[in-house]
GROMACS .gro file of C-alpha atoms in nm:
model
  407
    1MET     CA    1   5.993  -1.172   0.668
    2ASN     CA    2   6.208  -1.413   0.480
    3GLN     CA    3   6.403  -1.648   0.666
    4ASN     CA    4   6.650  -1.742   0.417
    5LEU     CA    5   6.782  -1.373   0.392
    6THR     CA    6   7.181  -1.363   0.441
    7THR     CA    7   7.308  -1.126   0.607
    8ASP     CA    8   7.422  -0.852   0.333
    9ARG     CA    9   7.265  -0.931  -0.005
   10GLN     CA   10   7.386  -0.811  -0.363
   11THR     CA   11   7.191  -0.494  -0.468
   12PHE     CA   12   7.137  -0.366  -0.780
   13VAL     CA   13   7.033   0.004  -0.736
   14THR     CA   14   7.264   0.181  -1.012
   15HIS     CA   15   7.155   0.562  -0.914
   16LEU     CA   16   6.873   0.804  -0.835
   17GLU     CA   17   6.712   1.023  -1.106
   18CYS     CA   18   6.519   1.336  -1.121
   19SER     CA   19   6.140   1.245  -1.236
   20ILE     CA   20   6.113   1.562  -1.451
   21THR     CA   21   6.457   1.622  -1.560
   22GLY     CA   22   6.639   1.295  -1.563
   23GLU     CA   23   6.959   1.451  -1.371
   24ARG     CA   24   7.136   1.185  -1.179
   25TYR     CA   25   7.190   1.148  -0.813
   26GLU     CA   26   7.421   0.899  -0.639
   27ALA     CA   27   7.282   0.609  -0.490
   28ASP     CA   28   7.410   0.584  -0.086
   29GLN     CA   29   7.340   0.915   0.018
   30LEU     CA   30   7.075   1.112   0.173
   31HIS     CA   31   6.844   1.283  -0.071
   32GLY     CA   32   6.512   1.455  -0.048
   33LEU     CA   33   6.375   1.627  -0.358
   34SER     CA   34   6.568   1.700  -0.643
   35ARG     CA   35   6.728   2.023  -0.762
   36ALA     CA   36   6.455   2.080  -0.957
   37GLY     CA   37   6.214   2.021  -0.608
   38ARG     CA   38   6.074   1.726  -0.768
   39PRO     CA   39   6.066   1.355  -0.670
   40LEU     CA   40   6.367   1.117  -0.691
   41LEU     CA   41   6.333   0.793  -0.876
   42VAL     CA   42   6.516   0.491  -0.807
   43ARG     CA   43   6.716   0.290  -1.114
   44TYR     CA   44   6.802  -0.054  -1.085
   45ASP     CA   45   7.040  -0.243  -1.346
   46LEU     CA   46   6.724  -0.451  -1.493
   47ASP     CA   47   7.002  -0.654  -1.705
   48ALA     CA   48   7.208  -0.773  -1.426
   49VAL     CA   49   6.876  -0.878  -1.202
   50ARG     CA   50   6.776  -1.064  -1.522
   51SER     CA   51   7.070  -1.258  -1.521
   52ALA     CA   52   7.101  -1.301  -1.114
   53ILE     CA   53   6.708  -1.410  -1.085
   54SER     CA   54   6.422  -1.576  -1.291
   55ARG     CA   55   6.050  -1.558  -1.231
   56ASP     CA   56   6.067  -1.885  -1.089
   57THR     CA   57   6.289  -1.786  -0.848
   58ILE     CA   58   6.059  -1.507  -0.693
   59GLU     CA   59   5.755  -1.814  -0.738
   60ALA     CA   60   5.975  -2.078  -0.521
   61ARG     CA   61   5.994  -1.749  -0.224
   62PRO     CA   62   5.800  -1.671   0.071
   63THR     CA   63   5.509  -1.465  -0.028
   64ASP     CA   64   5.596  -1.167   0.166
   65LEU     CA   65   5.713  -0.810   0.051
   66TRP     CA   66   6.094  -0.907   0.069
   67ARG     CA   67   6.049  -1.170  -0.209
   68TRP     CA   68   6.110  -0.892  -0.431
   69ARG     CA   69   6.458  -0.773  -0.253
   70GLU     CA   70   6.610  -0.769  -0.594
   71LEU     CA   71   6.387  -0.464  -0.701
   72LEU     CA   72   6.440  -0.322  -0.353
   73PRO     CA   73   6.665  -0.066  -0.263
   74VAL     CA   74   6.783  -0.199   0.097
   75ARG     CA   75   7.153  -0.280   0.044
   76HIS     CA   76   7.218  -0.452   0.360
   77THR     CA   77   6.943  -0.708   0.478
   78ASP     CA   78   7.061  -0.595   0.885
   79ASN     CA   79   6.896  -0.273   0.771
   80ILE     CA   80   6.604  -0.433   0.700
   81VAL     CA   81   6.278  -0.344   0.970
   82SER     CA   82   5.984  -0.577   0.940
   83LEU     CA   83   5.657  -0.630   1.132
   84GLY     CA   84   5.548  -0.898   0.863
   85GLU     CA   85   5.475  -0.755   0.542
   86ILE     CA   86   5.244  -1.028   0.357
   87GLU     CA   87   5.131  -1.029   0.023
   88THR     CA   88   4.765  -0.924   0.010
   89PRO     CA   89   4.499  -1.143  -0.093
   90LEU     CA   90   4.254  -1.077  -0.385
   91VAL     CA   91   3.894  -1.091  -0.246
   92PRO     CA   92   3.594  -1.141  -0.520
   93LEU     CA   93   3.329  -0.883  -0.468
   94THR     CA   94   3.089  -1.058  -0.655
   95LYS     CA   95   2.753  -0.915  -0.545
   96SER     CA   96   2.837  -0.529  -0.464
   97GLY     CA   97   3.107  -0.530  -0.736
   98GLY     CA   98   3.042  -0.788  -1.016
   99PRO     CA   99   3.157  -1.114  -1.139
  100ASN     CA  100   3.495  -1.012  -1.248
  101VAL     CA  101   3.552  -0.747  -1.009
  102LEU     CA  102   3.869  -0.829  -0.732
  103VAL     CA  103   3.957  -0.604  -0.397
  104LYS     CA  104   4.303  -0.628  -0.351
  105ASP     CA  105   4.287  -0.572   0.077
  106GLU     CA  106   4.585  -0.397   0.227
  107GLY     CA  107   4.379  -0.377   0.525
  108ARG     CA  108   4.577  -0.709   0.624
  109LEU     CA  109   4.906  -0.546   0.653
  110PRO     CA  110   5.107  -0.418   0.954
  111THR     CA  111   4.925  -0.101   1.104
  112GLY     CA  112   4.601  -0.208   0.883
  113SER     CA  113   4.668   0.007   0.584
  114PHE     CA  114   4.904  -0.014   0.268
  115LYS     CA  115   5.127   0.270   0.446
  116ALA     CA  116   5.318   0.013   0.558
  117ARG     CA  117   5.473  -0.122   0.270
  118GLY     CA  118   5.603   0.274   0.155
  119LEU     CA  119   5.696   0.321   0.526
  120VAL     CA  120   5.904  -0.006   0.590
  121MET     CA  121   6.144   0.056   0.304
  122ALA     CA  122   6.129   0.436   0.366
  123VAL     CA  123   6.241   0.341   0.717
  124ALA     CA  124   6.479   0.061   0.645
  125MET     CA  125   6.657   0.305   0.404
  126ALA     CA  126   6.651   0.608   0.640
  127LYS     CA  127   6.815   0.369   0.891
  128GLU     CA  128   7.068   0.243   0.646
  129LEU     CA  129   7.190   0.621   0.530
  130GLY     CA  130   7.197   0.723   0.944
  131VAL     CA  131   6.889   0.927   0.986
  132THR     CA  132   6.782   0.933   1.362
  133LYS     CA  133   6.546   1.166   1.368
  134ILE     CA  134   6.223   1.196   1.126
  135ALA     CA  135   5.912   1.432   1.055
  136MET     CA  136   5.587   1.378   0.846
  137PRO     CA  137   5.255   1.527   0.812
  138THR     CA  138   4.975   1.249   0.807
  139ASN     CA  139   4.624   1.224   0.716
  140GLY     CA  140   4.630   0.911   0.985
  141ASN     CA  141   4.734   0.588   0.832
  142ALA     CA  142   5.106   0.668   0.710
  143GLY     CA  143   5.170   0.877   1.073
  144ALA     CA  144   5.093   0.511   1.210
  145ALA     CA  145   5.287   0.298   0.998
  146LEU     CA  146   5.618   0.539   1.046
  147ALA     CA  147   5.534   0.535   1.392
  148ALA     CA  148   5.562   0.196   1.418
  149TYR     CA  149   5.856   0.105   1.174
  150ALA     CA  150   6.060   0.380   1.331
  151THR     CA  151   5.994   0.323   1.697
  152ARG     CA  152   6.104  -0.069   1.603
  153CYS     CA  153   6.447   0.034   1.474
  154GLY     CA  154   6.521   0.334   1.727
  155ILE     CA  155   6.435   0.645   1.502
  156GLU     CA  156   6.334   0.943   1.676
  157THR     CA  157   5.976   1.037   1.526
  158ILE     CA  158   5.730   1.343   1.495
  159VAL     CA  159   5.390   1.314   1.334
  160PHE     CA  160   5.194   1.619   1.249
  161CYS     CA  161   4.821   1.557   1.145
  162PRO     CA  162   4.496   1.785   1.099
  163ASP     CA  163   4.299   1.809   1.374
  164ASP     CA  164   3.983   1.638   1.250
  165THR     CA  165   4.233   1.356   1.191
  166PRO     CA  166   4.072   0.990   1.293
  167GLU     CA  167   4.064   0.938   1.681
  168ILE     CA  168   4.193   0.630   1.648
  169ASN     CA  169   4.487   0.703   1.420
  170VAL     CA  170   4.612   0.991   1.664
  171ARG     CA  171   4.609   0.746   1.933
  172GLU     CA  172   4.789   0.448   1.746
  173ILE     CA  173   5.032   0.712   1.635
  174ALA     CA  174   5.088   0.789   1.997
  175MET     CA  175   5.084   0.458   2.122
  176GLN     CA  176   5.352   0.347   1.889
  177GLY     CA  177   5.586   0.562   2.020
  178ALA     CA  178   5.549   0.894   1.819
  179ARG     CA  179   5.529   1.265   1.915
  180VAL     CA  180   5.191   1.327   1.761
  181TRP     CA  181   5.063   1.680   1.714
  182ARG     CA  182   4.700   1.815   1.602
  183VAL     CA  183   4.727   2.100   1.352
  184ASN     CA  184   4.436   2.333   1.273
  185GLY     CA  185   4.474   2.283   0.911
  186LEU     CA  186   4.526   2.051   0.632
  187ILE     CA  187   4.774   1.763   0.549
  188ASP     CA  188   5.001   2.011   0.304
  189ASP     CA  189   4.941   2.280   0.635
  190CYS     CA  190   5.087   2.029   0.883
  191GLY     CA  191   5.377   1.933   0.545
  192ALA     CA  192   5.470   2.301   0.597
  193ILE     CA  193   5.532   2.286   0.953
  194VAL     CA  194   5.773   1.959   0.860
  195GLY     CA  195   5.906   2.131   0.606
  196LYS     CA  196   6.034   2.426   0.789
  197GLY     CA  197   6.198   2.239   1.031
  198ALA     CA  198   6.406   2.009   0.835
  199ALA     CA  199   6.480   2.337   0.701
  200GLU     CA  200   6.661   2.439   1.021
  201GLY     CA  201   6.799   2.108   1.046
  202ARG     CA  202   6.584   1.979   1.317
  203TRP     CA  203   6.424   1.667   1.124
  204PHE     CA  204   6.450   1.497   0.796
  205ASP     CA  205   6.118   1.535   0.603
  206PHE     CA  206   5.927   1.232   0.527
  207SER     CA  207   5.686   1.390   0.315
  208THR     CA  208   5.495   1.186   0.088
  209LEU     CA  209   5.719   1.176  -0.231
  210LYS     CA  210   5.993   1.429  -0.046
  211GLU     CA  211   6.212   1.108   0.015
  212PRO     CA  212   6.318   0.849  -0.273
  213TYR     CA  213   6.223   0.524  -0.101
  214ARG     CA  214   5.801   0.521  -0.031
  215ILE     CA  215   5.756   0.466  -0.404
  216GLU     CA  216   6.021   0.149  -0.385
  217GLY     CA  217   5.780   0.039  -0.127
  218LYS     CA  218   5.455   0.103  -0.283
  219LYS     CA  219   5.553  -0.025  -0.605
  220THR     CA  220   5.560  -0.393  -0.450
  221MET     CA  221   5.147  -0.365  -0.481
  222GLY     CA  222   5.210  -0.361  -0.877
  223LEU     CA  223   5.514  -0.638  -0.855
  224GLU     CA  224   5.222  -0.862  -0.630
  225LEU     CA  225   4.914  -0.847  -0.856
  226ALA     CA  226   5.161  -0.940  -1.208
  227ALA     CA  227   5.245  -1.276  -0.981
  228GLN     CA  228   4.887  -1.301  -0.843
  229PHE     CA  229   4.779  -1.274  -1.228
  230GLY     CA  230   4.998  -1.518  -1.334
  231TRP     CA  231   5.234  -1.241  -1.504
  232LYS     CA  232   4.948  -1.084  -1.683
  233LEU     CA  233   4.798  -0.814  -1.540
  234PRO     CA  234   4.443  -0.657  -1.471
  235ASP     CA  235   4.197  -0.443  -1.728
  236ALA     CA  236   4.159  -0.226  -1.491
  237ILE     CA  237   4.299  -0.078  -1.131
  238PHE     CA  238   4.087   0.182  -0.934
  239TYR     CA  239   4.317   0.344  -0.722
  240PRO     CA  240   4.234   0.607  -0.444
  241THR     CA  241   4.435   0.879  -0.455
  242GLY     CA  242   4.570   1.164  -0.255
  243GLY     CA  243   4.945   1.188  -0.259
  244GLY     CA  244   4.952   0.914  -0.542
  245THR     CA  245   5.252   0.720  -0.422
  246GLY     CA  246   5.078   0.368  -0.468
  247LEU     CA  247   4.955   0.469  -0.860
  248ILE     CA  248   5.290   0.601  -0.923
  249GLY     CA  249   5.492   0.323  -0.800
  250MET     CA  250   5.265   0.030  -1.002
  251TRP     CA  251   5.317   0.196  -1.275
  252LYS     CA  252   5.721   0.226  -1.211
  253ALA     CA  253   5.703  -0.151  -1.127
  254PHE     CA  254   5.522  -0.277  -1.446
  255ASP     CA  255   5.785  -0.074  -1.667
  256GLU     CA  256   6.054  -0.274  -1.477
  257LEU     CA  257   5.884  -0.651  -1.500
  258GLU     CA  258   5.860  -0.521  -1.886
  259LYS     CA  259   6.210  -0.472  -1.921
  260LEU     CA  260   6.315  -0.791  -1.734
  261GLY     CA  261   6.101  -1.021  -1.967
  262TRP     CA  262   5.862  -1.113  -1.710
  263ILE     CA  263   5.529  -0.945  -1.893
  264GLY     CA  264   5.454  -0.799  -2.177
  265SER     CA  265   5.372  -0.448  -2.324
  266GLU     CA  266   4.974  -0.448  -2.192
  267ARG     CA  267   4.897  -0.253  -1.911
  268PRO     CA  268   4.585  -0.183  -1.720
  269LYS     CA  269   4.399   0.117  -1.742
  270MET     CA  270   4.484   0.322  -1.460
  271PHE     CA  271   4.202   0.514  -1.268
  272ALA     CA  272   4.263   0.770  -0.996
  273VAL     CA  273   3.983   0.797  -0.767
  274GLN     CA  274   3.903   1.130  -0.540
  275ALA     CA  275   3.678   1.255  -0.355
  276SER     CA  276   3.423   1.527  -0.497
  277GLY     CA  277   3.526   1.748  -0.208
  278CYS     CA  278   3.934   1.713  -0.312
  279ALA     CA  279   3.968   1.607  -0.659
  280PRO     CA  280   4.282   1.859  -0.782
  281ILE     CA  281   4.399   1.552  -0.983
  282VAL     CA  282   4.065   1.499  -1.179
  283ARG     CA  283   4.043   1.893  -1.239
  284ALA     CA  284   4.365   1.890  -1.401
  285PHE     CA  285   4.310   1.576  -1.614
  286GLU     CA  286   3.994   1.709  -1.729
  287ALA     CA  287   4.193   2.025  -1.823
  288GLY     CA  288   4.477   1.874  -1.968
  289GLU     CA  289   4.706   2.009  -1.744
  290GLU     CA  290   5.047   1.840  -1.641
  291HIS     CA  291   5.026   2.001  -1.276
  292ALA     CA  292   4.731   2.008  -1.041
  293GLU     CA  293   4.674   2.344  -0.843
  294ARG     CA  294   4.575   2.312  -0.485
  295TRP     CA  295   4.226   2.218  -0.409
  296GLU     CA  296   4.046   2.514  -0.138
  297ASP     CA  297   3.872   2.411   0.123
  298ALA     CA  298   3.897   2.029   0.097
  299SER     CA  299   3.643   1.830   0.270
  300THR     CA  300   3.586   1.451   0.242
  301VAL     CA  301   3.464   1.126   0.454
  302ALA     CA  302   3.730   0.969   0.302
  303ALA     CA  303   4.025   1.173   0.501
  304GLY     CA  304   4.325   0.906   0.348
  305ILE     CA  305   4.245   1.122   0.015
  306ARG     CA  306   4.172   1.442   0.124
  307VAL     CA  307   4.510   1.613   0.016
  308PRO     CA  308   4.470   1.907  -0.151
  309LYS     CA  309   4.823   1.915  -0.358
  310ALA     CA  310   5.033   1.641  -0.448
  311VAL     CA  311   5.400   1.692  -0.535
  312GLY     CA  312   5.380   1.397  -0.765
  313ASP     CA  313   5.099   1.563  -0.956
  314PHE     CA  314   5.239   1.502  -1.290
  315LEU     CA  315   5.342   1.136  -1.212
  316ILE     CA  316   4.993   1.038  -1.148
  317LEU     CA  317   4.862   1.253  -1.455
  318ARG     CA  318   5.081   1.097  -1.656
  319ALA     CA  319   5.045   0.721  -1.564
  320VAL     CA  320   4.679   0.778  -1.595
  321ARG     CA  321   4.722   0.928  -1.942
  322GLU     CA  322   4.969   0.671  -2.097
  323SER     CA  323   4.742   0.406  -1.953
  324GLY     CA  324   4.468   0.497  -2.118
  325GLY     CA  325   4.268   0.543  -1.811
  326GLN     CA  326   4.111   0.838  -1.654
  327ALA     CA  327   4.077   1.041  -1.290
  328LEU     CA  328   3.717   1.034  -1.153
  329ALA     CA  329   3.623   1.195  -0.833
  330VAL     CA  330   3.275   1.040  -0.627
  331GLY     CA  331   3.099   1.185  -0.386
  332ASP     CA  332   3.062   1.095  -0.017
  333PRO     CA  333   2.715   0.968  -0.013
  334ALA     CA  334   2.848   0.720  -0.331
  335ILE     CA  335   3.156   0.649  -0.081
  336LEU     CA  336   2.960   0.560   0.208
  337LYS     CA  337   2.667   0.371  -0.009
  338ALA     CA  338   2.965   0.171  -0.167
  339VAL     CA  339   3.104   0.091   0.210
  340GLU     CA  340   2.780  -0.047   0.293
  341ALA     CA  341   2.701  -0.236   0.025
  342ALA     CA  342   3.032  -0.432   0.016
  343ALA     CA  343   2.958  -0.515   0.384
  344LYS     CA  344   2.655  -0.614   0.352
  345GLN     CA  345   2.633  -0.790   0.012
  346ASP     CA  346   2.996  -0.947   0.035
  347GLY     CA  347   3.083  -0.926   0.408
  348LEU     CA  348   3.406  -0.752   0.315
  349LEU     CA  349   3.447  -0.393   0.553
  350LEU     CA  350   3.624  -0.154   0.318
  351CYS     CA  351   3.769   0.199   0.425
  352PRO     CA  352   3.624   0.478   0.316
  353GLU     CA  353   3.875   0.546   0.057
  354GLY     CA  354   3.838   0.182  -0.070
  355GLY     CA  355   3.475   0.284  -0.110
  356ALA     CA  356   3.530   0.558  -0.304
  357THR     CA  357   3.678   0.277  -0.528
  358LEU     CA  358   3.393   0.041  -0.553
  359ALA     CA  359   3.155   0.387  -0.630
  360ALA     CA  360   3.399   0.497  -0.895
  361TYR     CA  361   3.406   0.141  -1.045
  362HIS     CA  362   3.024   0.182  -1.072
  363GLN     CA  363   3.048   0.504  -1.235
  364ALA     CA  364   3.329   0.386  -1.493
  365LEU     CA  365   3.084   0.112  -1.576
  366ASN     CA  366   2.762   0.313  -1.613
  367THR     CA  367   2.983   0.513  -1.827
  368GLY     CA  368   3.141   0.302  -2.073
  369LEU     CA  369   3.491   0.324  -1.945
  370VAL     CA  370   3.470  -0.024  -1.838
  371ASP     CA  371   3.294  -0.355  -1.928
  372GLU     CA  372   3.190  -0.615  -1.730
  373ASP     CA  373   3.380  -0.830  -1.875
  374ASP     CA  374   3.665  -0.658  -1.802
  375LYS     CA  375   3.896  -0.802  -1.508
  376VAL     CA  376   3.932  -0.524  -1.239
  377VAL     CA  377   4.123  -0.460  -0.933
  378LEU     CA  378   4.004  -0.220  -0.661
  379PHE     CA  379   4.192  -0.075  -0.374
  380ASN     CA  380   4.106  -0.091   0.000
  381CYS     CA  381   4.381   0.100   0.158
  382ALA     CA  382   4.315   0.041   0.510
  383THR     CA  383   4.102  -0.198   0.727
  384GLY     CA  384   3.763  -0.087   0.793
  385LEU     CA  385   3.784  -0.090   1.183
  386LYS     CA  386   3.965   0.191   1.207
  387TYR     CA  387   3.705   0.432   1.048
  388PRO     CA  388   3.327   0.478   1.274
  389MET     CA  389   3.037   0.288   1.199
  390PRO     CA  390   2.696   0.343   1.186
  391GLU     CA  391   2.559   0.197   1.561
  392ALA     CA  392   2.363  -0.116   1.651
  393PRO     CA  393   2.127  -0.010   1.941
  394GLN     CA  394   1.897  -0.334   1.919
  395ALA     CA  395   1.933  -0.500   2.340
  396LEU     CA  396   1.759  -0.779   2.437
  397ASP     CA  397   1.609  -0.869   2.836
  398ARG     CA  398   1.700  -1.184   2.888
  399THR     CA  399   1.451  -1.166   3.217
  400ARG     CA  400   1.146  -1.100   2.987
  401PRO     CA  401   0.951  -1.314   2.758
  402ILE     CA  402   1.177  -1.345   2.404
  403ASP     CA  403   0.952  -1.256   2.065
  404PHE     CA  404   1.175  -1.506   1.871
  405ASP     CA  405   0.942  -1.428   1.569
  406ALA     CA  406   1.080  -1.061   1.586
  407LEU     CA  407   1.431  -1.154   1.596
   0.00000   0.00000   0.00000
């Protein structure tokens, strides 16, 4: 975290706003969904931000997540909880991707995934607003990030995950201080348990987009991209989409940056990438619908995007359509092939969800949705080290003659 933060700081949050009706809600109060049952969006006095800081000020700061503090909701720096949220690098994927393909490698963040961005902000705001107990459904990485940050600032945490959640995720959640329960169902079944407990006053519901601040943490991906690209944006972004918080957050970030005068009106084509075994957003996009029906019997190797129904579905679809992008589905064989290609050709270990973006890029390239000359960013949302890898069974007996040619 920046060492030059003062004890208190000026904040520019004016209010919260229902994402579907525009109804205003007071800042500095604890909120879940709006009265319409939709996510709340944080709004800022961007004119005041523009008067207070410049792009040059931002560029002079250390390149961590908190360099963007004037565009973030935490009012008092004493409430910031940090594990060292860096600006993640853009890694060329020239062999398995192409000459203009970059991977934003979110696996470098604390707890090894981009969930750290959203949860560090949501937990800091929970601390600021006096929350003492949190529950959340997770497919793995979000629960790990929540456990880490909540434990760090003393908030009690209960996490529910599908019973086939990767074992390493379940164990890291438990190791980092949360009570974790495996549930015989999918993530929305876990969410129903969280919702019922919240309705009974047992805890605060931290489900995706059911509190307003995870979007604000995730939007830093878009802020970083603008700075990393010299205050222009790439031609296309391929984003692994389950709950879609990051895609929604980046689209919000671009709008705020344009209103500040820091970027122009050009936007990347936003590609929402899903697995063909769980593709509710793709189905809704292709049908021209504003909302996505629940995907039954969801199944994919990319557990992080196995989200049968997203509360922010209309915000994802809106961003994709406004950008001229598309929602794309890729099969598990293509996902695994892409993970292997990136590792063996470019030395970058992608998680399955990151592999989905590489597979979707090639699909888009083959169908003319993007060109080889387009500057493209793929999101690798977690370190590949958390996921199963093929066995490497070869062994060498040092006591026997060694056939060096065979090696």
